[in-house]
XYZ file of N, CA and C in Angstrom:
378
model
N 0.496 16.198 1.263
C 0.539 15.399 1.095
C -1.181 15.444 1.263
N -1.380 14.331 0.093
C -2.801 13.690 -0.019
C -2.750 13.002 1.550
N -2.562 12.081 1.734
C -2.810 11.271 2.988
C -3.621 12.502 3.841
N -2.749 13.268 4.929
C -3.297 14.525 5.636
C -4.085 14.908 4.990
N -4.642 15.943 3.956
C -6.048 16.283 3.516
C -6.317 15.201 3.743
N -7.057 14.040 3.262
C -7.997 13.276 3.052
C -8.453 13.583 5.216
N -7.790 12.739 5.791
C -7.417 12.826 7.359
C -8.039 14.238 7.902
N -7.244 15.449 6.767
C -8.322 16.483 8.030
C -9.776 16.689 7.627
N -10.506 15.670 6.663
C -11.629 15.978 6.969
C -12.601 15.124 7.318
N -12.207 14.021 8.502
C -13.207 13.135 8.903
C -12.603 13.531 9.740
N -14.091 13.472 10.750
C -13.933 14.428 11.663
C -13.526 12.808 13.055
N -14.352 11.642 12.894
C -14.036 11.120 14.398
C -13.030 9.749 12.865
N -11.766 9.404 13.365
C -11.190 7.812 12.620
C -11.490 7.503 13.921
N -12.006 5.934 13.497
C -12.241 4.613 14.028
C -11.144 3.956 12.841
N -10.300 2.859 14.063
C -9.926 1.853 13.668
C -10.185 0.736 13.274
N -9.380 -0.244 14.049
C -10.122 -1.789 13.738
C -10.678 -2.031 15.195
N -11.842 -2.770 14.771
C -12.283 -3.381 16.682
C -12.899 -1.478 16.833
N -13.231 -0.813 16.261
C -13.948 0.548 16.994
C -12.923 1.125 17.455
N -12.146 1.045 17.330
C -10.759 2.184 18.541
C -10.749 3.468 17.733
N -10.439 4.425 18.454
C -10.477 5.714 17.294
C -9.488 5.605 17.818
N -9.087 6.539 17.006
C -7.367 6.838 16.813
C -7.207 8.464 15.866
N -5.990 8.684 16.360
C -6.412 10.580 15.335
C -5.251 10.120 14.672
N -5.036 11.554 13.401
C -4.540 11.039 12.330
C -3.048 11.334 12.934
N -2.638 11.294 13.767
C -1.246 11.707 14.010
C -0.122 10.581 14.258
N -1.241 9.285 14.740
C -0.807 7.789 14.778
C -0.883 7.329 13.977
N -1.918 7.486 12.768
C -2.087 7.282 11.838
C -0.914 6.891 10.675
N -0.436 9.240 10.226
C 0.962 9.192 9.948
C 1.579 8.915 10.541
N 1.986 8.424 11.752
C 3.349 7.905 12.230
C 3.241 6.717 11.602
N 2.681 5.387 12.132
C 2.378 4.405 10.781
C 2.473 4.614 9.709
N 1.896 5.041 8.577
C 2.534 5.740 7.976
C 3.393 5.354 7.641
N 4.262 6.381 8.155
C 5.835 6.181 7.721
C 6.644 5.583 8.505
N 6.049 4.605 9.263
C 6.719 3.461 9.525
C 6.915 2.730 8.613
N 5.115 2.181 8.575
C 5.352 0.749 7.418
C 6.225 1.720 5.929
N 6.448 2.870 5.458
C 6.806 3.259 4.460
C 8.185 2.769 4.428
N 8.822 3.452 5.832
C 9.977 3.221 5.738
C 10.720 1.687 5.699
N 9.423 0.582 6.271
C 10.053 -0.602 6.819
C 10.362 -1.667 5.589
N 8.951 -0.994 4.474
C 8.652 -1.538 3.641
C 7.817 -2.598 4.026
N 6.584 -2.649 4.455
C 5.514 -3.980 4.701
C 5.013 -2.985 6.180
N 3.702 -3.688 6.590
C 2.851 -3.576 7.093
C 2.353 -4.652 7.797
N 2.363 -4.834 9.444
C 1.832 -5.802 9.928
C 0.777 -5.662 11.023
N 0.407 -6.588 10.829
C -0.864 -7.043 12.137
C -1.201 -7.582 12.566
N -1.546 -7.773 14.010
C -0.999 -8.484 15.162
C -3.000 -8.930 15.642
N -3.979 -9.265 14.912
C -5.285 -9.593 15.187
C -6.059 -7.663 15.094
N -5.556 -6.988 14.357
C -6.171 -5.274 14.381
C -7.411 -5.834 13.706
N -7.406 -6.759 12.524
C -9.212 -6.946 12.187
C -10.053 -8.173 12.532
N -9.534 -9.357 12.479
C -9.504 -10.405 12.483
C -9.047 -10.922 13.813
N -9.823 -10.950 15.563
C -9.091 -11.234 16.579
C -8.072 -12.765 16.083
N -7.503 -13.163 16.433
C -5.866 -13.980 16.762
C -5.974 -14.577 15.371
N -5.880 -13.653 14.414
C -4.599 -13.683 13.120
C -3.620 -12.730 13.305
N -2.757 -12.942 12.307
C -1.366 -11.845 11.976
C -1.427 -11.673 10.521
N -1.050 -10.628 10.199
C -1.157 -10.351 8.405
C 0.265 -9.288 8.098
N 0.776 -10.382 7.141
C 2.146 -9.116 6.528
C 1.301 -9.020 4.945
N 1.929 -7.328 5.177
C 1.415 -7.185 3.655
C 2.462 -5.846 3.333
N 2.775 -5.803 0.882
C 3.775 -5.265 0.959
C 2.996 -4.215 0.038
N 4.042 -2.983 -0.167
C 3.107 -2.256 -1.605
C 3.778 -2.791 -2.434
N 1.836 -2.028 -3.807
C 2.051 -2.911 -4.977
C 2.271 -1.109 -5.641
N 2.884 -0.821 -6.167
C 2.665 0.560 -6.561
C 2.475 0.427 -8.705
N 1.715 2.090 -8.886
C 2.020 1.501 -9.989
C 3.165 2.467 -10.859
N 3.094 2.522 -12.263
C 4.334 2.879 -13.130
C 4.751 4.327 -12.883
N 3.929 5.663 -11.699
C 4.723 6.356 -11.635
C 4.577 6.466 -9.848
N 4.947 5.354 -9.795
C 5.930 4.853 -8.065
C 4.096 4.896 -6.710
N 2.782 5.503 -7.402
C 2.165 5.328 -6.549
C 0.903 3.902 -6.094
N 1.529 4.332 -4.218
C 0.529 2.690 -3.962
C -0.647 2.445 -4.429
N -1.506 1.224 -5.431
C -2.379 1.117 -5.856
C -2.754 -0.646 -5.341
N -1.963 -1.170 -4.567
C -2.041 -2.302 -3.708
C -1.148 -2.941 -2.797
N -1.548 -4.400 -2.638
C -0.702 -4.825 -1.708
C -0.857 -6.120 -1.828
N 0.198 -7.210 -1.781
C -0.167 -8.540 -1.578
C 0.905 -8.648 -0.126
N -0.440 -9.598 0.578
C 0.277 -9.713 1.434
C 0.039 -11.781 2.057
N 0.195 -11.982 3.198
C -0.378 -13.399 3.479
C -0.994 -13.193 4.784
N -2.354 -14.115 5.213
C -3.250 -13.846 6.598
C -2.813 -15.523 7.041
N -3.182 -15.302 8.187
C -3.734 -16.604 9.497
C -3.044 -16.610 10.193
N -3.875 -17.473 10.918
C -3.874 -17.696 12.604
C -2.546 -17.865 12.869
N -2.573 -17.021 14.870
C -1.766 -16.443 15.008
C -0.715 -17.826 15.395
N -1.035 -18.691 15.676
C -0.325 -20.007 15.755
C 0.967 -20.783 14.721
N 0.443 -19.775 13.544
C 0.933 -19.851 12.102
C 1.998 -19.282 11.725
N 2.366 -18.235 13.022
C 3.217 -17.305 12.133
C 4.529 -17.086 13.810
N 5.231 -17.976 14.350
C 6.154 -18.276 15.648
C 6.520 -16.931 15.375
N 7.231 -16.543 16.218
C 8.464 -15.062 16.858
C 9.379 -15.378 15.614
N 9.541 -16.708 15.420
C 11.381 -17.267 14.629
C 11.104 -17.634 13.203
N 9.919 -16.985 12.731
C 10.008 -17.887 11.350
C 9.361 -16.352 10.631
N 8.941 -14.948 12.167
C 8.493 -13.660 11.389
C 9.808 -13.317 10.374
N 10.803 -13.254 10.822
C 11.428 -12.114 10.070
C 11.587 -13.196 8.221
N 11.921 -14.540 8.516
C 11.655 -14.985 7.218
C 10.057 -14.633 5.691
N 8.984 -14.704 6.867
C 7.814 -14.380 5.978
C 7.326 -13.028 5.787
N 8.347 -11.857 6.600
C 8.518 -10.753 5.887
C 9.221 -10.276 4.846
N 9.987 -10.800 5.223
C 11.553 -10.422 3.634
C 10.221 -11.779 2.725
N 10.061 -12.114 3.129
C 9.724 -13.362 1.819
C 8.528 -12.421 1.087
N 7.495 -11.729 1.973
C 6.211 -11.030 1.730
C 6.484 -9.603 0.693
N 8.176 -9.126 0.973
C 8.863 -7.849 0.897
C 9.374 -8.357 -0.604
N 9.772 -9.527 -0.872
C 10.014 -10.099 -2.118
C 9.456 -10.281 -3.115
N 7.807 -10.122 -2.943
C 6.950 -10.708 -3.696
C 6.330 -9.449 -4.030
N 5.604 -8.348 -3.543
C 5.635 -7.029 -3.404
C 6.729 -6.410 -4.641
N 7.950 -6.669 -4.185
C 9.336 -6.191 -4.661
C 9.304 -6.685 -6.114
N 9.062 -8.387 -6.609
C 8.638 -8.597 -7.717
C 7.936 -8.564 -8.430
N 7.155 -8.313 -8.049
C 4.939 -7.750 -8.399
C 6.429 -6.291 -9.784
N 6.535 -5.764 -8.123
C 6.532 -4.186 -9.109
C 7.258 -4.663 -10.289
N 9.120 -5.238 -9.990
C 9.400 -5.164 -10.733
C 9.468 -5.831 -12.626
N 8.653 -7.154 -12.498
C 7.944 -7.261 -13.474
C 6.987 -6.158 -14.176
N 5.911 -5.982 -13.636
C 5.264 -4.992 -14.213
C 5.618 -3.255 -14.559
N 6.072 -3.132 -14.135
C 6.604 -1.635 -14.154
C 7.918 -1.371 -14.315
N 9.073 -2.166 -14.298
C 10.165 -2.088 -13.782
C 10.838 -1.589 -15.768
N 10.006 -2.308 -16.079
C 11.419 -2.157 -17.952
C 10.689 -0.621 -17.752
N 11.733 -0.362 -18.680
C 11.921 1.442 -18.733
C 10.937 1.481 -20.044
N 11.071 0.168 -21.440
C 10.086 0.644 -22.027
C 8.651 -0.211 -22.434
N 8.410 0.210 -21.159
C 7.052 -0.077 -20.600
C 6.551 0.955 -19.909
N 6.681 1.775 -19.164
C 7.174 2.859 -18.889
C 7.090 4.260 -19.648
N 7.932 3.772 -20.653
C 7.365 5.068 -22.078
C 6.889 4.669 -22.513
N 6.365 3.134 -22.737
C 4.728 3.252 -23.504
C 3.658 3.391 -22.514
N 3.580 3.368 -21.150
C 2.474 3.873 -20.763
C 2.220 5.120 -20.283
N 3.307 5.956 -20.368
C 3.425 7.445 -20.334
C 3.181 7.684 -21.449
N 3.500 7.443 -22.400
C 2.465 7.533 -23.594
C 0.924 7.414 -23.729
N 0.261 6.456 -23.306
C -0.588 6.589 -23.536
C -1.230 7.129 -22.469
N -0.715 7.832 -21.260
C -0.962 8.765 -19.993
C -0.985 10.075 -20.615
N -0.205 10.613 -21.477
C -0.427 11.486 -22.517
C -1.556 11.778 -23.318
N -2.014 10.811 -24.137
C -3.138 10.970 -24.797
C -4.179 10.888 -24.564
N -4.843 9.971 -23.392
C -5.769 9.919 -22.731
C -5.703 11.283 -22.132
N -4.976 12.332 -21.571
C -5.219 13.253 -21.021
C -5.149 14.287 -22.263
N -5.003 14.571 -23.097
C -4.926 14.935 -24.146
C -6.213 14.897 -24.399
N -7.062 13.653 -25.316
C -8.087 13.981 -25.271
C -9.573 14.216 -24.047
N -9.231 14.226 -23.219
C -9.501 14.681 -22.052
C -9.951 15.918 -22.281
N -8.829 16.319 -22.433
C -8.931 18.496 -22.762
C -9.388 18.781 -23.244
N -9.748 18.395 -24.980
C -10.429 18.210 -25.803
C -11.564 18.005 -25.466
N -12.417 16.516 -25.038
C -13.808 16.924 -24.540
C -13.931 18.066 -23.277
N -13.300 18.529 -23.403
C -13.683 19.496 -21.898
C -14.121 21.462 -22.961
N -13.450 21.037 -24.574
C -13.205 22.377 -24.784
C -14.616 22.571 -25.647
N -15.428 20.880 -25.928
C -16.524 20.809 -26.925
C -17.484 21.288 -26.246
Protein backbone atom coordinates (compact mmCIF):
# COMPACT_ATOMS: atom_id res chain seq x y z
CA UNK A 1 0.00 0.00 0.00
CA UNK A 2 1.30 3.44 -0.96
CA UNK A 3 0.80 4.97 2.50
CA UNK A 4 2.80 2.20 4.15
CA UNK A 5 5.67 2.66 1.66
CA UNK A 6 5.79 6.40 2.34
CA UNK A 7 5.77 5.90 6.11
CA UNK A 8 8.58 3.32 5.81
CA UNK A 9 10.79 6.03 4.31
CA UNK A 10 10.34 8.38 7.26
CA UNK A 11 12.73 7.88 10.16
CA UNK A 12 10.83 9.87 12.74
CA UNK A 13 7.17 10.84 12.53
CA UNK A 14 6.04 13.92 14.37
CA UNK A 15 2.33 14.34 14.87
CA UNK A 16 0.42 17.33 16.08
CA UNK A 17 2.30 19.64 18.44
CA UNK A 18 5.53 17.66 18.04
CA UNK A 19 4.15 14.45 19.55
CA UNK A 20 6.05 11.40 18.27
CA UNK A 21 3.85 8.81 16.61
CA UNK A 22 4.64 5.48 15.00
CA UNK A 23 3.63 3.95 11.70
CA UNK A 24 1.30 1.45 13.36
CA UNK A 25 -0.72 4.13 15.14
CA UNK A 26 -1.05 6.16 11.93
CA UNK A 27 -2.15 3.09 9.96
CA UNK A 28 -4.70 2.20 12.67
CA UNK A 29 -6.09 5.74 12.66
CA UNK A 30 -6.35 5.78 8.85
CA UNK A 31 -8.15 2.44 8.95
CA UNK A 32 -10.66 3.83 11.45
CA UNK A 33 -11.17 6.95 9.31
CA UNK A 34 -11.85 4.78 6.24
CA UNK A 35 -14.31 2.67 8.23
CA UNK A 36 -16.15 5.68 9.69
CA UNK A 37 -16.00 7.87 6.58
CA UNK A 38 -14.78 10.87 8.56
CA UNK A 39 -11.92 12.11 10.74
CA UNK A 40 -12.09 13.99 14.04
CA UNK A 41 -9.54 16.26 15.65
CA UNK A 42 -9.88 17.54 19.19
CA UNK A 43 -7.24 20.24 19.58
CA UNK A 44 -4.58 18.19 17.80
CA UNK A 45 -3.50 20.94 15.44
CA UNK A 46 -4.88 24.04 17.14
CA UNK A 47 -5.53 23.90 20.88
CA UNK A 48 -9.14 24.60 21.81
CA UNK A 49 -10.57 23.62 18.41
CA UNK A 50 -12.54 20.71 17.03
CA UNK A 51 -12.48 19.65 13.37
CA UNK A 52 -14.51 17.12 11.39
CA UNK A 53 -13.40 16.11 7.89
CA UNK A 54 -14.73 13.82 5.18
CA UNK A 55 -12.81 12.63 2.10
CA UNK A 56 -13.30 13.81 -1.46
CA UNK A 57 -12.34 11.23 -4.06
CA UNK A 58 -11.16 11.61 -7.64
CA UNK A 59 -12.80 9.70 -10.47
CA UNK A 60 -10.53 6.71 -9.79
CA UNK A 61 -11.59 6.51 -6.15
CA UNK A 62 -8.42 8.03 -4.70
CA UNK A 63 -8.68 10.57 -1.89
CA UNK A 64 -7.62 13.94 -3.31
CA UNK A 65 -9.10 16.44 -0.87
CA UNK A 66 -11.41 16.77 2.08
CA UNK A 67 -14.44 18.75 3.11
CA UNK A 68 -14.69 19.75 6.72
CA UNK A 69 -15.62 22.14 9.45
CA UNK A 70 -13.57 23.51 12.31
CA UNK A 71 -14.39 25.73 15.23
CA UNK A 72 -13.92 26.42 18.92
CA UNK A 73 -14.60 23.51 21.29
CA UNK A 74 -17.49 25.37 22.92
CA UNK A 75 -19.40 25.27 19.61
CA UNK A 76 -19.18 21.46 19.36
CA UNK A 77 -21.30 20.07 22.17
CA UNK A 78 -21.41 16.27 22.54
CA UNK A 79 -25.15 16.35 21.73
CA UNK A 80 -24.53 18.12 18.41
CA UNK A 81 -21.56 16.03 17.25
CA UNK A 82 -23.57 13.22 15.57
CA UNK A 83 -25.52 15.76 13.48
CA UNK A 84 -22.37 17.70 12.56
CA UNK A 85 -20.57 14.48 11.58
CA UNK A 86 -23.55 13.37 9.49
CA UNK A 87 -23.68 16.73 7.68
CA UNK A 88 -19.94 16.74 6.91
CA UNK A 89 -20.11 13.17 5.58
CA UNK A 90 -23.17 14.10 3.52
CA UNK A 91 -21.33 17.10 2.05
CA UNK A 92 -18.36 14.96 1.04
CA UNK A 93 -20.64 12.33 -0.47
CA UNK A 94 -22.66 14.97 -2.34
CA UNK A 95 -19.50 16.50 -3.78
CA UNK A 96 -18.31 13.08 -4.94
CA UNK A 97 -21.68 12.28 -6.53
CA UNK A 98 -22.01 15.63 -8.29
CA UNK A 99 -18.50 15.64 -9.71
CA UNK A 100 -17.67 12.00 -10.29
CA UNK A 101 -20.98 10.17 -10.04
CA UNK A 102 -22.22 10.16 -13.61
CA UNK A 103 -21.18 7.25 -15.78
CA UNK A 104 -20.90 9.57 -18.78
CA UNK A 105 -18.50 11.90 -16.94
CA UNK A 106 -16.34 8.98 -15.75
CA UNK A 107 -16.22 7.68 -19.32
CA UNK A 108 -15.03 11.04 -20.63
CA UNK A 109 -12.35 11.24 -17.92
CA UNK A 110 -11.17 7.71 -18.69
CA UNK A 111 -10.77 8.62 -22.37
CA UNK A 112 -8.88 11.80 -21.47
CA UNK A 113 -6.63 9.81 -19.15
CA UNK A 114 -5.98 7.27 -21.92
CA UNK A 115 -5.05 10.04 -24.37
CA UNK A 116 -2.71 11.71 -21.88
CA UNK A 117 -0.95 8.40 -21.20
CA UNK A 118 -0.66 7.76 -24.94
CA UNK A 119 0.87 11.21 -25.52
CA UNK A 120 3.32 10.76 -22.63
CA UNK A 121 4.46 7.37 -23.96
CA UNK A 122 5.08 8.86 -27.40
CA UNK A 123 7.11 11.73 -25.91
CA UNK A 124 9.52 9.30 -24.25
CA UNK A 125 10.04 7.39 -27.52
CA UNK A 126 11.35 10.50 -29.30
